[in-house]
mmCIF file of C-alpha atoms in Angstrom:
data_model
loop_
_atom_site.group_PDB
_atom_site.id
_atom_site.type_symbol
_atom_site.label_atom_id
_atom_site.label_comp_id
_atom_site.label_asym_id
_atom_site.label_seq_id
_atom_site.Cartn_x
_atom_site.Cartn_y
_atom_site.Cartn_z
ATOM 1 C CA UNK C 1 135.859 72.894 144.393
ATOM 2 C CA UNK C 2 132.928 72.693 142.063
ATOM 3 C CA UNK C 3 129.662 70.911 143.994
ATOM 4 C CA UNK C 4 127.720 69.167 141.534
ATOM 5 C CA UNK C 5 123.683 68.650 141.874
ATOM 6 C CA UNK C 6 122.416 66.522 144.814
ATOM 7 C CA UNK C 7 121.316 64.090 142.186
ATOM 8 C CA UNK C 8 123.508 63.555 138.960
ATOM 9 C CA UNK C 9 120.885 62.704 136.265
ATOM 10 C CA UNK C 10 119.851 66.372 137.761
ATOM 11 C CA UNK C 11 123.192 67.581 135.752
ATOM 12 C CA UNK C 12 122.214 68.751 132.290
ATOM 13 C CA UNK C 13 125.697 67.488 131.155
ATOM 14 C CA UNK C 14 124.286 64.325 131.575
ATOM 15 C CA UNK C 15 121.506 64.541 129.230
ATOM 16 C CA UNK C 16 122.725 62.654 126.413
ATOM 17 C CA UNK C 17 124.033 59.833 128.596
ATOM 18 C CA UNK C 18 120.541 59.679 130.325
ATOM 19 C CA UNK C 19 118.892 59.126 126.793
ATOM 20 C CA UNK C 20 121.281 55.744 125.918
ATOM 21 C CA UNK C 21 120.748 54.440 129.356
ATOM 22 C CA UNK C 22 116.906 55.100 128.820
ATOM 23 C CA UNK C 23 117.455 52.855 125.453
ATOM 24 C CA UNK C 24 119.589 50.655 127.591
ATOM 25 C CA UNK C 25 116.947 49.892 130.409
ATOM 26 C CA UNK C 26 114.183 49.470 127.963
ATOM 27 C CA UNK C 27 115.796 46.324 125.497
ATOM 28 C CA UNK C 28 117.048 45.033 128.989
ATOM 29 C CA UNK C 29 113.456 45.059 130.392
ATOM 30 C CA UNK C 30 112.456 43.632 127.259
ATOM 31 C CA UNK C 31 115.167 41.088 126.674
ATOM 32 C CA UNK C 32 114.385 39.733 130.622
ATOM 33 C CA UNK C 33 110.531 39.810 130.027
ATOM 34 C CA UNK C 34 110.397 41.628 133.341
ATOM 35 C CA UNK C 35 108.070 43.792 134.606
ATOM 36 C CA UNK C 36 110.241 47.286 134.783
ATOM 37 C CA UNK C 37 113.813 47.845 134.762
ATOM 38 C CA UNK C 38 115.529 50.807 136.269
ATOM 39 C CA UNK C 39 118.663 53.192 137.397
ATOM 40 C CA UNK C 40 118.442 54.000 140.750
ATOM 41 C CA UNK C 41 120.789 56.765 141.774
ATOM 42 C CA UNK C 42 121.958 56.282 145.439
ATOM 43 C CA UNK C 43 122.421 59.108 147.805
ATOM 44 C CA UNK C 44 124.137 58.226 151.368
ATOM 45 C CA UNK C 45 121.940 61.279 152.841
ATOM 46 C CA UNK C 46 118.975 61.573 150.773
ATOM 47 C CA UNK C 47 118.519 58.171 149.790
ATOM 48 C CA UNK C 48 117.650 56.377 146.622
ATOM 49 C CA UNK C 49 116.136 58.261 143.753
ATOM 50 C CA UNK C 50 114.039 56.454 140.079
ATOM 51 C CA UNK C 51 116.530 58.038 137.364
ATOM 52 C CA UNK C 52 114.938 56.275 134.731
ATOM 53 C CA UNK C 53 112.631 53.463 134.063
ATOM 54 C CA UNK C 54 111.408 51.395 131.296
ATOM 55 C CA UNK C 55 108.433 52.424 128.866
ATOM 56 C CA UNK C 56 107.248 49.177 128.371
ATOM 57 C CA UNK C 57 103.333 48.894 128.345
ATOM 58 C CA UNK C 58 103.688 46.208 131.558
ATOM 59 C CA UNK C 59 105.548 48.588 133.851
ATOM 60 C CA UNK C 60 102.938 50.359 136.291
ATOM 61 C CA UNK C 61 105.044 53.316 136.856
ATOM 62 C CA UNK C 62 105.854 54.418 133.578
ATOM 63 C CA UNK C 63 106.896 58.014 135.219
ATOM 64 C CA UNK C 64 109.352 58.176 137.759
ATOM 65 C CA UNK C 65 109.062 59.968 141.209
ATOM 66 C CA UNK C 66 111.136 62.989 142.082
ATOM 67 C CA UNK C 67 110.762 61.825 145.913
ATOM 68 C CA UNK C 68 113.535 60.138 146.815
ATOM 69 C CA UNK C 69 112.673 56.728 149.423
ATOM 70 C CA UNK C 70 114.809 57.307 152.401
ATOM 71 C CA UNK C 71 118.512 55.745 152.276
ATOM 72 C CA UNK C 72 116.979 53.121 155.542
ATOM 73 C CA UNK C 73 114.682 51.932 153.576
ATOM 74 C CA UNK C 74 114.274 48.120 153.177
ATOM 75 C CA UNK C 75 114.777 47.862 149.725
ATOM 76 C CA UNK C 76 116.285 45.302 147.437
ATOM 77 C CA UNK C 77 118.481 47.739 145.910
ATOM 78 C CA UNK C 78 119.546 48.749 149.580
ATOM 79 C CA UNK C 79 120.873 45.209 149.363
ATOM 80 C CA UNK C 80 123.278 45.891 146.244
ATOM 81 C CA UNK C 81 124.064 49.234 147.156
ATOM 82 C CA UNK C 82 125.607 47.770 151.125
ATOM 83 C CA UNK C 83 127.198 45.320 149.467
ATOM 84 C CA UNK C 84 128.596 46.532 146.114
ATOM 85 C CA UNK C 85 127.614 43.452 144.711
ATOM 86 C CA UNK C 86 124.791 41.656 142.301
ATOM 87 C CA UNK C 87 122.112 40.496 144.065
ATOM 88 C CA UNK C 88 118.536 37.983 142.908
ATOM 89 C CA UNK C 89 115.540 37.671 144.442
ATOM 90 C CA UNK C 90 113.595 34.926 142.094
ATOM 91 C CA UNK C 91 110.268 35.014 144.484
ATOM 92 C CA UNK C 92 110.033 36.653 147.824
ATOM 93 C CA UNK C 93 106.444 36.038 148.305
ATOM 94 C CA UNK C 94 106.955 34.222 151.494
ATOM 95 C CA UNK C 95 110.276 35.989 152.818
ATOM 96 C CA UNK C 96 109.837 37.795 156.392
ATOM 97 C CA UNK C 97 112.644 39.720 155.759
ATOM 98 C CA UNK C 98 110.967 41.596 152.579
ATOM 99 C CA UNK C 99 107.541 42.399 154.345
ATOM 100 C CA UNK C 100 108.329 45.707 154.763
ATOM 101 C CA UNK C 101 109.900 46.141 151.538
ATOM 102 C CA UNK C 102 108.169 49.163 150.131
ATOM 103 C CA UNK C 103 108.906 47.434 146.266
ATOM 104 C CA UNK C 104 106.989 44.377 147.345
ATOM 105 C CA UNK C 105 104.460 46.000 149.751
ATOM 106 C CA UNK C 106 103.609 49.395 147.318
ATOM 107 C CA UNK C 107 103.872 47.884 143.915
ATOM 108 C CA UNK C 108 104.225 44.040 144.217
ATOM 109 C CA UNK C 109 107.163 43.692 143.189
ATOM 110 C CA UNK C 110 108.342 39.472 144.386
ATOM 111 C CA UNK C 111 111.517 39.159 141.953
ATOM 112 C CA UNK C 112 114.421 41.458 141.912
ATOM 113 C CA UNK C 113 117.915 41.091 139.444
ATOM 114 C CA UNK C 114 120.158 44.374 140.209
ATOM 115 C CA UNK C 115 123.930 45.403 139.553
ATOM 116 C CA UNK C 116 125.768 47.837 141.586
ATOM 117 C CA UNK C 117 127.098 50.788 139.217
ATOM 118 C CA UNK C 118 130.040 52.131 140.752
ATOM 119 C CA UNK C 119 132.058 55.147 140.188
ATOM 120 C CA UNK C 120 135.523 53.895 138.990
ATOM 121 C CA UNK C 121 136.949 54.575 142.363
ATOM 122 C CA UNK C 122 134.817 52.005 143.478
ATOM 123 C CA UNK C 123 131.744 53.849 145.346
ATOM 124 C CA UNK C 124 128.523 53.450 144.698
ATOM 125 C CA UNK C 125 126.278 55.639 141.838
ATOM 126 C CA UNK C 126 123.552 53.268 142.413
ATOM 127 C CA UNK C 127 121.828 50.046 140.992
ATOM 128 C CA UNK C 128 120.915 48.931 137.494
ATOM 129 C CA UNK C 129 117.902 46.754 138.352
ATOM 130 C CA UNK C 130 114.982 44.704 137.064
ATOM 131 C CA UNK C 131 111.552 43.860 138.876
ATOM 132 C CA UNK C 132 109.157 41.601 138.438
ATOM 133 C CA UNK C 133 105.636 40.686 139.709
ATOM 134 C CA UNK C 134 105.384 37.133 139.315
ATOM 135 C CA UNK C 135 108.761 34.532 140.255
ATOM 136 C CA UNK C 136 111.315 34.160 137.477
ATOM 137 C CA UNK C 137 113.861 32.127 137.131
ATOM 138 C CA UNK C 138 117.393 34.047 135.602
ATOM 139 C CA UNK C 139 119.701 31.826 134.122
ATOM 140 C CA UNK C 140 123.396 32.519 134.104
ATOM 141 C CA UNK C 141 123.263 33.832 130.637
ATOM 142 C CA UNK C 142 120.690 36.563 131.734
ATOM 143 C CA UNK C 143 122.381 37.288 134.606
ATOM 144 C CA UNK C 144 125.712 38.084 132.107
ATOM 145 C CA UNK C 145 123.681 39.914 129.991
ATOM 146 C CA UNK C 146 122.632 42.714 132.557
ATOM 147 C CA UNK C 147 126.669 42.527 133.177
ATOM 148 C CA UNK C 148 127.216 43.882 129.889
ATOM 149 C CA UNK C 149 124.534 46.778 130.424
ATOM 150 C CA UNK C 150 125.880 47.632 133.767
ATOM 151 C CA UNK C 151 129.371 48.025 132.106
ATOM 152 C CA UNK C 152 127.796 50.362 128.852
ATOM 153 C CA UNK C 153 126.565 52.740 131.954
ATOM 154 C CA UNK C 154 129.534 52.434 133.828
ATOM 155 C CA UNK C 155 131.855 53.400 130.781
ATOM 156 C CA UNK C 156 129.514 57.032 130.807
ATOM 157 C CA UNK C 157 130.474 57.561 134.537
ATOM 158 C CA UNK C 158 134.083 57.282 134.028
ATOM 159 C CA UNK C 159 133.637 59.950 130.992
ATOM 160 C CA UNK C 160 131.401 61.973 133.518
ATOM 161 C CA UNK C 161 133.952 62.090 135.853
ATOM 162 C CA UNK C 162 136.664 63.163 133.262
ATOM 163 C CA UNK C 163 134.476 65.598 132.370
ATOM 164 C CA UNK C 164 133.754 67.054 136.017
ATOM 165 C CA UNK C 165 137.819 67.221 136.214
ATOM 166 C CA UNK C 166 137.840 69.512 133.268
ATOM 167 C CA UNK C 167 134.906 71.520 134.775
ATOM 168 C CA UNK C 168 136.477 71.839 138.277
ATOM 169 C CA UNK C 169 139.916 73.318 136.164
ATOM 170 C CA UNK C 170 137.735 76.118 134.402
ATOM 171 C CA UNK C 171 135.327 76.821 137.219
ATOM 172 C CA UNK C 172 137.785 76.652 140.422
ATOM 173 C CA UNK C 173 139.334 79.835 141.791
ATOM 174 C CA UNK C 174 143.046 79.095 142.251
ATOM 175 C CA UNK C 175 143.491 80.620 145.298
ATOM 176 C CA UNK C 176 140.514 79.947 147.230
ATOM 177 C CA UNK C 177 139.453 76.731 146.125
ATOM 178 C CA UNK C 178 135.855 77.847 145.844
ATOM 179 C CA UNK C 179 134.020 78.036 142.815
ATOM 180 C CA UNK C 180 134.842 81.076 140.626
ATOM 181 C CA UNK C 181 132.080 83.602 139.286
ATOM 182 C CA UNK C 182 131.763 80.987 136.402
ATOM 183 C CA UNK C 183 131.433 78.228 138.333
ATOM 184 C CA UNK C 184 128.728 79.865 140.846
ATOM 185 C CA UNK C 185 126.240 80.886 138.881
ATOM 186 C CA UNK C 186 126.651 78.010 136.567
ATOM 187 C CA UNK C 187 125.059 76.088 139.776
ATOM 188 C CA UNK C 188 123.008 79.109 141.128
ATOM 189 C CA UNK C 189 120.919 78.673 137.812
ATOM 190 C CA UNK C 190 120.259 75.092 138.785
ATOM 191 C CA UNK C 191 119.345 75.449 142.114
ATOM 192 C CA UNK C 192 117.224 78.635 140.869
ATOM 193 C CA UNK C 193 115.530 76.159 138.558
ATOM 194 C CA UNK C 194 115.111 73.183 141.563
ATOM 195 C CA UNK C 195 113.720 76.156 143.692
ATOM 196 C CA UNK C 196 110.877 76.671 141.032
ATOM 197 C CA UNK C 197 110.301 73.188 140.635
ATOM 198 C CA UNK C 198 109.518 72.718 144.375
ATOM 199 C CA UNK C 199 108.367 76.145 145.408
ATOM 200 C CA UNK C 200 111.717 77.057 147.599
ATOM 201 C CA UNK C 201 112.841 80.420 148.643
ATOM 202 C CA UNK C 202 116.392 81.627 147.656
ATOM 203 C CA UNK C 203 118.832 83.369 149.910
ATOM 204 C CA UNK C 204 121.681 85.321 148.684
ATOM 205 C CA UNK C 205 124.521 86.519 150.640
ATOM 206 C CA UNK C 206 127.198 88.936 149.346
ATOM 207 C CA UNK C 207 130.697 89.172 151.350
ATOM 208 C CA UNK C 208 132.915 91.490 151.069
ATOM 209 C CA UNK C 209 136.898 91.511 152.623
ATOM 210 C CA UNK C 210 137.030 95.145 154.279
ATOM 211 C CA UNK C 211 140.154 96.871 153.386
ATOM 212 C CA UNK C 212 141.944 94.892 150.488
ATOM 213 C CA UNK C 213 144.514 97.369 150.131
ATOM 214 C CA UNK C 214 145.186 97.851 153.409
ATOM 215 C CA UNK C 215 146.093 94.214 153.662
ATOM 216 C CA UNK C 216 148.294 94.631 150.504
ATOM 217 C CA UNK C 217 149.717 98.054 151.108
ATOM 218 C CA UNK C 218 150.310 97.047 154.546
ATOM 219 C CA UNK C 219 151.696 93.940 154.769
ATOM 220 C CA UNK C 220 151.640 92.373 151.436
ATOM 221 C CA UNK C 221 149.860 91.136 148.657
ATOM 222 C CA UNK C 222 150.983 87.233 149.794
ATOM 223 C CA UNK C 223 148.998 89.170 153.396
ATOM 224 C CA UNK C 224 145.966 89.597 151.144
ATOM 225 C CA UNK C 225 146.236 86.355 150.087
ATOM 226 C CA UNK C 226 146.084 84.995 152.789
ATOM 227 C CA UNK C 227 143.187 87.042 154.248
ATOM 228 C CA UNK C 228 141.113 86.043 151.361
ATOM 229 C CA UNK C 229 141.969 82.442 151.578
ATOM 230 C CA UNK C 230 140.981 83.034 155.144
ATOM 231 C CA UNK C 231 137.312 84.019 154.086
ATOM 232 C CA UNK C 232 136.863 81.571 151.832
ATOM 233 C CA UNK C 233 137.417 78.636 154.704
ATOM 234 C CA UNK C 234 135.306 81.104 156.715
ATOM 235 C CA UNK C 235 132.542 80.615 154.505
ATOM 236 C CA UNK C 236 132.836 77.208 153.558
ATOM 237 C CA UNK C 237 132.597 76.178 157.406
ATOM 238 C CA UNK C 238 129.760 78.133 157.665
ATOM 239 C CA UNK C 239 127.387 77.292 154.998
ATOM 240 C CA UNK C 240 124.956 73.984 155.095
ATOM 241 C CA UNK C 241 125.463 71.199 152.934
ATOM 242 C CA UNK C 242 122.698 72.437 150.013
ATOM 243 C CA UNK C 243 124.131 75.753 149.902
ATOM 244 C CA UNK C 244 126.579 77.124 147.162
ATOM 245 C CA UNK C 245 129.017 79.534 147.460
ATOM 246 C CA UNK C 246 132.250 81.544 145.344
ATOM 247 C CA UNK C 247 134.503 83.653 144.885
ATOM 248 C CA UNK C 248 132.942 86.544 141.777
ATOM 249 C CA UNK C 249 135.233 89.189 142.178
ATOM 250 C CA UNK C 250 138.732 90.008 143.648
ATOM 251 C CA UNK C 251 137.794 90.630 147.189
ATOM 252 C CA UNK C 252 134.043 89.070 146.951
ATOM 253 C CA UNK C 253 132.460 86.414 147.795
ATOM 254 C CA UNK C 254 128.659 85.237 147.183
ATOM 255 C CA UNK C 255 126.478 82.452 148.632
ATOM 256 C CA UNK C 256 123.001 80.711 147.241
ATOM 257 C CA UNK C 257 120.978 78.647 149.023
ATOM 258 C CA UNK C 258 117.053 77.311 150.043
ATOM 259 C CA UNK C 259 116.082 79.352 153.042
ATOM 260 C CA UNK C 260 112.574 79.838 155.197
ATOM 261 C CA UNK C 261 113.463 83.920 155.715
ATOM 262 C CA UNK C 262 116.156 86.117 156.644
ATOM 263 C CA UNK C 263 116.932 84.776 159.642
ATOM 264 C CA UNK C 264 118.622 81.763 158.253
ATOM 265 C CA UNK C 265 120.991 83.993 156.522
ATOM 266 C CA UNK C 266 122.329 85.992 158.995
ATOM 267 C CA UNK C 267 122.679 82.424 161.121
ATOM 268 C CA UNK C 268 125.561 81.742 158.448
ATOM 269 C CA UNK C 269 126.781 85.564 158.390
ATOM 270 C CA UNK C 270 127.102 85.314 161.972
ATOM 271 C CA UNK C 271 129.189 81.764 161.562
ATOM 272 C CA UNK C 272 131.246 83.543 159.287
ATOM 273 C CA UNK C 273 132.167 86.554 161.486
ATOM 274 C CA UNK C 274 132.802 84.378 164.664
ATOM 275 C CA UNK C 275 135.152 81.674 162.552
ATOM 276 C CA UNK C 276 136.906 84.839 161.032
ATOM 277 C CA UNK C 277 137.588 86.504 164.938
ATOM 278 C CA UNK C 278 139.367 83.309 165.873
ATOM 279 C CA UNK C 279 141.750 83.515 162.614
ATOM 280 C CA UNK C 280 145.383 84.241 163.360
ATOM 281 C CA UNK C 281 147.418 84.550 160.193
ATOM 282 C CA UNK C 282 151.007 84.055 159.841
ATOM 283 C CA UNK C 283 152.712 85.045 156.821
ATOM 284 C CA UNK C 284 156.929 84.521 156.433
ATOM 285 C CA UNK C 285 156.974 87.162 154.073
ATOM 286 C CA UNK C 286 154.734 89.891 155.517
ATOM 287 C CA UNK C 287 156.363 93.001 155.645
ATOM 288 C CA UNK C 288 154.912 93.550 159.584
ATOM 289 C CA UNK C 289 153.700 91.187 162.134
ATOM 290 C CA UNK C 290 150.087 90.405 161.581
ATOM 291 C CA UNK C 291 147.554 91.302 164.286
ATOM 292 C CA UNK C 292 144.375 91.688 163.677
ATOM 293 C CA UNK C 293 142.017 89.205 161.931
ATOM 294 C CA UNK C 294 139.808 89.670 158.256
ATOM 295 C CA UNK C 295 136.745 91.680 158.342
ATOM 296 C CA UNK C 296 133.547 91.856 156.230
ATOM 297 C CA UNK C 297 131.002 93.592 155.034
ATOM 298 C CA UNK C 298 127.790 91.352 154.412
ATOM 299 C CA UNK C 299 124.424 91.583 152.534
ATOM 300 C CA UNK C 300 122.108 89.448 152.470
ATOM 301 C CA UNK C 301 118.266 89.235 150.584
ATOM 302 C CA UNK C 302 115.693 86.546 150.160
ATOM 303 C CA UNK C 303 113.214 85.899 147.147
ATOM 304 C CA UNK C 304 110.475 84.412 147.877
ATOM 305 C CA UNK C 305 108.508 81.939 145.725
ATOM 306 C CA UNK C 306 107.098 82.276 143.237
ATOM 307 C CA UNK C 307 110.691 83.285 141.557
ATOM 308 C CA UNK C 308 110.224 86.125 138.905
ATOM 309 C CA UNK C 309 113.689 88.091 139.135
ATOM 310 C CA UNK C 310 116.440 86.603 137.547
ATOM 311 C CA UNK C 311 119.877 85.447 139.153
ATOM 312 C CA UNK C 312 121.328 88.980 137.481
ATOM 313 C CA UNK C 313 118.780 91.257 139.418
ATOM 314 C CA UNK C 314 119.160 88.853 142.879
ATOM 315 C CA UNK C 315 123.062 89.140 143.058
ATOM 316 C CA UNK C 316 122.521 93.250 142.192
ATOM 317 C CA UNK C 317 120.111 93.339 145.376
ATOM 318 C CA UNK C 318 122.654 91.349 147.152
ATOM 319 C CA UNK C 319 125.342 93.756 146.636
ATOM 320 C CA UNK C 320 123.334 96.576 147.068
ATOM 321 C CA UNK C 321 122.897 95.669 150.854
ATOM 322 C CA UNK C 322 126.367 94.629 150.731
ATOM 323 C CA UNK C 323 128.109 98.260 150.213
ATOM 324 C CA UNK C 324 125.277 99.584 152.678
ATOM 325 C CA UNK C 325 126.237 97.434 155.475
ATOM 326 C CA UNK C 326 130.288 98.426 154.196
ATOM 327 C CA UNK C 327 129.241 102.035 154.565
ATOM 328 C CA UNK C 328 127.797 101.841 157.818
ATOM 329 C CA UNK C 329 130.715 100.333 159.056
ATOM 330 C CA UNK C 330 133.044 103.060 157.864
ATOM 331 C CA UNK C 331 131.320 105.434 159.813
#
């Protein structure tokens, strides 16, 4: 399955959706009078994230943060987002449950008007929202008006998801499930790019299945099959949440992720090895009784920051400590 970006306005597929909704927050702002307006993408684990917000010359924070506030975070659109419903704050100057709002208490922010957006099977994207620094007072009218910019937003999620169908077909590998060479370094480039944004390292781990054709000679190609299938839940139990992994080639496998040093790499080599010794395949049609359980061959190679090779020369370092761990264990 295809992982998308932490963040979806991350997603360069997105780009010409993020320029309407940039044209879409600023007449809203405008049409309101308010202060700023906004899309706040919503996270359950890394909390809420600025997409976008107005250029008006009112609105303080013309640029938006790339530091996302933390999902517990006493926010008005925390409100909308636990509820999946509108919410309207005309004036919470003298509210003890907004004191530690960090809208009210950082920029001074009293008046609220947001919208959930929801994904059309009903969770949460985030919150279309307005702020304000003095009271207002919303009529209905208003309040039907940011309606009808909530659904011009929503419509582009529904496409977006289409779309991320049609990616997951052309990017998947069939038998694995995992993203195929395509889809892997389709996302390695992004996280390569994130990584030089914020100054991370990259891991890379290569994975090889020892002994393809004995697996197919031996007991089958369905045998292989299975073994491979066998890696690929191997892996994907193994790696952490940020990390990225495929299948590139017939019997290998590759994984991309943020990483201190070496050592957090062969943590997940090691995962993989131990989930693999506790595999027991069974087969119907194998032409022997399976017993013995997948091996690998690994290799694994960090680049540190700053990030001058390209994803082309990381994988080829990769693999080169790949086939020298796969010759040392044929000896």
């Amino acid at each position: 399955m295809l992982k998308t970006v932490d963040w979806l306005t991350q997603d360069e597929a997105m780009q010409a959706s993020l320029d309407k909704w940039q044209r879409v927050v600023d007449l809203m702002t405008r049409l309101l009078g308010a202060t700023a307006g906004y899309v706040i993408e919503y996270n359950e684990n890394l909390g809420y994230l600025s997409a976008l917000t107005s250029q008006n010359p009112e609105n303080p924070n013309p640029k938006v943060s790339l530091i996302p506030q933390p999902a517990n975070s006493n926010l008005y659109c925390r409100r909308v987002v636990m509820t999946k419903a509108a919410f309207y704050e005309p004036d919470s100057t003298n509210k003890p449950e907004w004191a530690d709002n960090p809208d009210r208490v950082d920029d001074g922010y009293i008046s609220y008007l947001g919208m959930p957006l929801l994904w059309p099977n009903g969770s949460v994207f985030g919150t279309l929202c307005v702020f304000d620094t003095n009271p207002t007072g919303y009529d209905q009218t208003q309040q039907e008006l940011m309606e009808v910019f909530r659904d011009l937003i929503e419509a582009d999620l529904r496409l977006y998801e289409q779309f991320e169908i049609m990616r997951n077909l052309s990017m998947s590998d069939p038998l694995t499930g995992l993203n195929n060479r395509a889809g892997f370094e389709l996302l390695a480039h992004q996280k390569i790019r994130i990584a030089k944004r914020y100054h991370h390292n990259i891991g890379i781990i290569f994975i090889d299945l020892d002994n393809m054709k004995h697996w197919n000679d031996d007991y089958g190609h369905a045998a292989g099959d299975a073994a491979l299938r066998a890696v690929g839940d191997a892996i994907t139990e193994s790696i952490r949440e940020v990390d990225i992994c495929g299948r590139i080639g017939g019997d290998e496998f590759a994984v991309l992720g943020y990483v201190r040093n070496r050592g957090d790499l062969t943590t997940i080599i090691a995962r993989v090895r131990n989930a693999l010794s506790q595999v027991k395949l069974t087969v119907p049609t194998s032409k022997s009784p399976i017993r013995e359980t997948p091996q690998i061959s690994s290799g694994a190679s960090v680049f540190f920051e700053p990030l001058n090779q390209s994803l082309e020369d990381m994988m080829a370092v990769a693999d080169l400590e790949m086939y020298r761990d796969k010759r040392n264990r044929q000896r």
